[in-house]
Amino acid sequence: MPLQQEHGVQHTNHKERVNVKLKNILIIFLALSSLAFASESAIFGKDLIPNILAYDKEGSLHLGKWFTLLQSTYFKPIFLGVLIGVPTVFFIHYKIIGPMIFSHDRKKIYVFSIFNRIIHTIAAIAFILIVPTGFAIVFGTTLGGGEFIRFCKDVHSIATILFVISVIPMLMMWFKDMLPTSDDIKWMMILGGYLNKRKDPIPAGRFNAGQKMWFYICTFGGIVMIITGAIMFFQDFKIEFIASLGLTQIDLLRASAIIHNILGFAVAALFMTHIYMSVFAIKGAIHSIISGYKEEEEVEILHSTFYKELKKDKKL
């Protein structure tokens, strides 16, 4: 064999031996990392056996049969009912009652500050991404799974970060105006006046009872969904407080899934309601959260208590 060729063979063999060594080092590193992770793991580490032994015993939540029943029998039909039923009801309302149309010739009332609008926009983008991808995840097996559903899960998780950014500012800037009043009962009794075509003054402050319902589900319910969603996303972790309660990790995950889904029904239904009311049921209403101004007649009719307060304080 020529010397140059022999040298090439030796170089190749040396390179292969180096690659084998690197692979072995990588395997050992991953194995040690896995052992280190397992030592802190709530599912695969030293807590594995206690979790198994404690599951469904006295002190546990006994969620196995309930989780299986709800997940296999009830959750999908309820979500399907929300997905089809809510838009159908609004379509019928739009065809029979039609949208409310208010004059654009009177004054415009400044209702939403630039800060209000920025935070609302961030939250709106979050929900526009969260709700459809949430439905996709629920019906993942029906849609065939695969890359599309994995993509939806990633978008769902990233959009949640946007909601995390907006939820506390929303609580701070609107909580006072969202406190219940006697007007809310009156509003509920007439369903906000949306079942007739008359322009009767509706008892409501800056926000009506329907908007308040959405606010509480969106913020407080949303915070619970962030927590339960994070628990399901990360899955394998250990919180000493949770462990001190004797709650198994599998019970925690199942409880989180049940709560997340139940709140999901309300969030999806009220989000679609919010979209319908702001885009279709009241002509031009969506512009108020863009410009910050509402038409005077719209405030006078749909938020009559707030309008009277503005007149009394000479803020028109």
Coordinates of C-alpha atoms in Angstrom, one line a residue:
M1 CA 0.0 0.0 0.0
P2 CA 1.4 3.4 -0.9
L3 CA 2.5 5.5 2.1
Q4 CA 0.1 8.4 1.3
Q5 CA -2.9 5.9 1.1
E6 CA -1.8 4.2 4.3
H7 CA -1.6 7.6 6.0
G8 CA -5.2 8.4 4.8
V9 CA -6.5 5.1 6.2
Q10 CA -4.8 5.7 9.6
H11 CA -6.3 9.3 9.7
T12 CA -9.8 7.9 9.0
N13 CA -9.5 5.2 11.7
H14 CA -8.3 7.9 14.2
K15 CA -11.2 10.1 13.3
E16 CA -13.7 7.2 13.8
R17 CA -12.1 6.4 17.2
V18 CA -12.4 10.1 18.2
N19 CA -16.1 10.1 17.1
V20 CA -16.8 6.9 19.1
K21 CA -15.2 8.5 22.2
L22 CA -17.2 11.7 21.8
K23 CA -20.4 9.6 21.4
N24 CA -19.6 7.7 24.6
I25 CA -18.8 10.9 26.5
L26 CA -22.1 12.3 25.3
I27 CA -24.0 9.2 26.4
I28 CA -22.4 9.2 29.8
F29 CA -23.2 13.0 30.2
L30 CA -26.8 12.4 29.2
A31 CA -27.1 9.5 31.6
L32 CA -25.7 11.5 34.5
S33 CA -27.9 14.4 33.6
S34 CA -30.9 12.1 33.6
L35 CA -29.9 10.7 37.0
A36 CA -29.5 14.2 38.4
F37 CA -32.9 15.2 36.9
A38 CA -34.5 12.0 38.3
S39 CA -33.2 12.8 41.8
E40 CA -35.3 16.0 41.8
S41 CA -38.2 14.5 39.8
A42 CA -41.6 14.2 41.3
I43 CA -42.5 11.3 38.9
F44 CA -39.3 9.5 38.0
G45 CA -37.1 10.2 41.0
K46 CA -37.1 9.1 44.7
D47 CA -40.7 10.1 44.9
L48 CA -41.8 7.6 42.3
I49 CA -42.7 4.8 44.7
P50 CA -44.4 7.0 47.3
N51 CA -46.5 8.5 44.5
I52 CA -47.5 5.1 43.3
L53 CA -48.3 3.8 46.8
A54 CA -50.3 6.9 47.8
Y55 CA -52.3 7.0 44.6
D56 CA -56.1 6.5 45.2
K57 CA -55.5 5.7 48.9
E58 CA -56.9 7.6 51.9
G59 CA -56.0 11.3 51.6
S60 CA -55.8 11.3 47.8
L61 CA -58.3 13.0 45.6
H62 CA -59.5 9.7 44.0
L63 CA -59.6 11.5 40.6
G64 CA -58.7 8.5 38.4
K65 CA -62.3 7.4 37.5
W66 CA -63.6 11.0 37.3
F67 CA -60.7 12.1 35.0
T68 CA -61.1 9.1 32.8
L69 CA -64.9 9.6 32.6
L70 CA -64.8 13.3 31.9
Q71 CA -61.9 13.1 29.4
S72 CA -63.3 10.2 27.5
T73 CA -67.1 11.0 27.5
Y74 CA -67.9 14.6 28.4
F75 CA -65.2 17.2 27.6
K76 CA -65.2 16.9 23.8
P77 CA -69.0 17.0 23.4
I78 CA -69.2 20.1 25.6
F79 CA -66.5 21.9 23.7
L80 CA -68.2 20.9 20.5
G81 CA -71.5 22.3 21.8
V82 CA -69.8 25.6 22.7
L83 CA -68.0 25.7 19.3
I84 CA -71.2 25.2 17.3
G85 CA -73.9 26.4 19.7
V86 CA -72.7 29.9 20.7
P87 CA -72.1 31.1 17.1
T88 CA -75.4 29.6 16.0
V89 CA -77.3 31.5 18.8
F90 CA -75.6 34.7 17.7
F91 CA -76.3 34.1 14.0
I92 CA -80.0 33.7 14.8
H93 CA -79.9 36.9 17.0
Y94 CA -78.3 38.8 14.2
K95 CA -80.8 37.7 11.6
I96 CA -83.9 38.3 13.8
I97 CA -83.0 41.2 16.0
G98 CA -80.1 42.7 14.1
P99 CA -77.3 45.0 15.3
M100 CA -77.8 48.2 17.3
I101 CA -76.9 51.3 15.3
F102 CA -76.1 54.5 17.1
S103 CA -75.7 58.1 15.8
H104 CA -72.2 59.3 14.8
D105 CA -73.3 62.9 14.6
R106 CA -73.2 63.7 18.3
K107 CA -70.2 64.0 20.7
K108 CA -67.6 61.4 21.2
I109 CA -66.8 60.4 24.8
Y110 CA -63.3 59.5 25.7
V111 CA -63.6 56.1 27.6
F112 CA -60.3 54.2 27.1
S113 CA -56.8 55.6 27.7
I114 CA -53.9 54.7 25.6
F115 CA -52.6 52.4 28.4
N116 CA -56.1 50.7 28.4
R117 CA -55.9 50.1 24.7
I118 CA -52.4 48.7 24.7
I119 CA -53.1 46.2 27.4
H120 CA -56.4 45.2 25.8
T121 CA -54.6 44.7 22.5
I122 CA -52.0 42.4 24.1
A123 CA -54.8 40.4 25.8
A124 CA -56.9 40.3 22.6
I125 CA -54.0 38.9 20.5
A126 CA -53.4 36.3 23.3
F127 CA -57.0 35.1 23.3
I128 CA -57.3 35.2 19.5
L129 CA -54.4 32.6 19.5
I130 CA -55.3 30.7 22.7
V131 CA -58.9 29.9 22.1
P132 CA -58.6 28.4 18.5
T133 CA -55.5 26.5 19.4
G134 CA -57.2 25.3 22.6
F135 CA -60.0 23.8 20.5
A136 CA -57.4 22.2 18.2
I137 CA -55.7 20.6 21.2
V138 CA -59.0 19.3 22.5
F139 CA -59.9 17.7 19.2
G140 CA -56.3 16.7 18.4
T141 CA -57.0 13.0 17.9
T142 CA -60.1 13.8 15.8
L143 CA -57.9 16.1 13.6
G144 CA -55.3 13.4 13.2
G145 CA -52.6 14.7 15.6
G146 CA -49.2 15.2 14.0
E147 CA -47.3 18.4 13.3
F148 CA -50.3 20.7 13.1
I149 CA -51.4 19.8 16.7
R150 CA -47.8 20.1 18.0
F151 CA -47.7 23.5 16.3
C152 CA -51.0 24.5 18.0
K153 CA -49.6 23.4 21.4
D154 CA -46.5 25.6 20.8
V155 CA -48.6 28.6 19.8
H156 CA -51.0 28.0 22.8
S157 CA -48.0 28.1 25.1
I158 CA -46.4 31.2 23.6
A159 CA -49.7 33.1 23.5
T160 CA -50.1 32.3 27.2
I161 CA -47.0 34.4 27.9
L162 CA -48.8 37.4 26.2
F163 CA -51.8 36.9 28.5
V164 CA -49.5 36.7 31.6
I165 CA -48.1 40.1 30.6
S166 CA -51.6 41.6 30.3
V167 CA -53.6 40.0 33.1
I168 CA -52.3 41.9 36.1
P169 CA -52.5 45.4 34.4
M170 CA -56.1 44.5 33.4
L171 CA -56.9 43.7 37.0
M172 CA -55.3 46.9 38.2
M173 CA -56.9 49.3 35.7
W174 CA -60.4 47.9 35.6
F175 CA -61.1 46.1 38.9
K176 CA -62.8 49.1 40.6
D177 CA -65.2 49.7 37.6
M178 CA -66.0 45.9 37.5
L179 CA -67.3 45.7 41.1
P180 CA -70.9 44.5 41.2
T181 CA -73.7 47.0 41.5
S182 CA -77.5 46.9 41.6
D183 CA -77.5 47.8 37.9
D184 CA -76.1 44.4 37.2
I185 CA -79.2 42.6 38.4
K186 CA -81.4 44.9 36.4
W187 CA -79.2 44.4 33.3
M188 CA -79.4 40.6 33.7
M189 CA -83.2 40.7 34.0
I190 CA -83.5 42.3 30.6
L191 CA -80.4 40.7 29.1
G192 CA -78.9 44.1 28.4
G193 CA -81.8 45.0 26.1
Y194 CA -80.4 42.9 23.3
L195 CA -83.7 41.0 22.8
N196 CA -85.6 43.9 21.3
K197 CA -84.9 46.6 18.7
R198 CA -85.9 49.6 20.9
K199 CA -83.3 52.0 22.2
D200 CA -84.4 52.0 25.8
P201 CA -81.8 53.3 28.3
I202 CA -80.0 50.3 29.9
P203 CA -79.0 50.4 33.5
A204 CA -75.2 50.0 33.5
G205 CA -72.1 51.9 34.6
R206 CA -68.9 52.2 32.7
F207 CA -69.1 48.4 32.2
N208 CA -72.3 46.3 32.0
A209 CA -73.0 43.0 33.7
G210 CA -72.0 41.0 30.6
Q211 CA -68.6 42.7 30.4
K212 CA -68.1 42.2 34.1
M213 CA -68.7 38.4 33.7
W214 CA -66.1 38.3 30.9
F215 CA -63.7 40.3 33.0
Y216 CA -63.9 38.0 36.0
I217 CA -63.6 34.8 33.9
C218 CA -60.8 36.4 31.8
T219 CA -58.7 37.6 34.8
F220 CA -59.3 35.5 37.8
G221 CA -60.3 32.4 35.8
G222 CA -57.4 33.2 33.4
I223 CA -54.9 33.2 36.3
V224 CA -56.2 29.8 37.4
M225 CA -55.8 28.6 33.8
I226 CA -52.3 29.9 33.6
I227 CA -51.4 27.9 36.8
T228 CA -53.1 24.7 35.7
G229 CA -51.7 25.0 32.2
A230 CA -48.2 25.4 33.6
I231 CA -48.6 22.4 35.8
M232 CA -49.7 20.3 32.7
F233 CA -47.0 21.8 30.5
F234 CA -44.1 21.1 32.9
Q235 CA -45.6 18.0 34.5
D236 CA -42.6 16.7 36.3
F237 CA -41.6 19.0 39.2
K238 CA -41.8 19.1 42.9
I239 CA -43.4 21.8 45.1
E240 CA -42.8 21.1 48.8
F241 CA -46.1 22.7 49.8
I242 CA -48.1 20.4 47.5
A243 CA -46.1 17.4 48.7
S244 CA -46.8 18.3 52.3
L245 CA -50.5 18.1 51.6
G246 CA -50.0 14.4 50.6
L247 CA -51.2 15.1 47.1
T248 CA -49.7 12.8 44.5
Q249 CA -48.3 14.3 41.3
I250 CA -50.8 12.3 39.2
D251 CA -53.7 13.7 41.2
L252 CA -52.3 17.2 40.8
L253 CA -52.0 16.8 37.0
R254 CA -55.5 15.3 36.7
A255 CA -57.1 18.0 38.9
S256 CA -55.3 20.7 36.8
A257 CA -56.6 19.1 33.6
I258 CA -60.2 19.0 34.9
I259 CA -60.1 22.6 36.2
H260 CA -58.5 23.8 33.0
N261 CA -61.1 22.2 30.8
I262 CA -64.1 23.4 32.9
L263 CA -62.8 27.0 32.8
G264 CA -62.1 26.5 29.1
F265 CA -65.8 26.1 28.4
A266 CA -66.5 29.5 30.1
V267 CA -63.6 31.3 28.5
A268 CA -64.4 30.0 25.0
A269 CA -68.1 30.9 25.3
L270 CA -67.6 34.3 26.7
F271 CA -64.8 35.1 24.4
M272 CA -67.0 34.4 21.4
T273 CA -69.8 36.5 23.1
H274 CA -67.3 39.4 23.5
I275 CA -66.3 39.2 19.9
Y276 CA -69.9 39.1 18.7
M277 CA -71.0 42.1 20.9
S278 CA -68.0 44.3 19.9
V279 CA -67.9 43.4 16.2
F280 CA -71.5 42.6 15.1
A281 CA -74.1 43.3 17.8
I282 CA -73.2 47.0 18.2
K283 CA -72.1 48.7 14.9
G284 CA -68.8 50.5 15.4
A285 CA -68.3 49.4 19.0
I286 CA -64.9 47.9 18.2
H287 CA -63.6 51.3 17.2
S288 CA -63.8 52.5 20.8
I289 CA -61.0 50.2 21.9
I290 CA -58.9 51.4 19.0
S291 CA -59.5 55.1 19.2
G292 CA -60.6 55.3 22.9
Y293 CA -63.8 57.1 22.1
K294 CA -67.5 55.9 22.2
E295 CA -70.4 57.6 20.5
E296 CA -72.5 59.7 22.9
E297 CA -75.7 58.0 22.0
E298 CA -74.2 54.5 22.6
V299 CA -73.1 55.5 26.1
E300 CA -76.4 57.2 26.8
I301 CA -78.4 54.1 25.9
L302 CA -76.2 51.1 26.8
H303 CA -74.5 52.7 29.8
S304 CA -77.2 55.0 31.1
T305 CA -75.9 55.2 34.7
F306 CA -72.4 56.0 33.6
Y307 CA -73.8 58.7 31.2
K308 CA -75.8 60.3 34.0
E309 CA -72.7 60.4 36.1
L310 CA -70.7 62.1 33.3
K311 CA -73.5 64.7 32.9
K312 CA -73.6 65.3 36.7
D313 CA -69.9 65.8 36.9
K314 CA -69.9 67.9 33.7
K315 CA -67.5 65.6 31.9
L316 CA -69.2 65.4 28.6

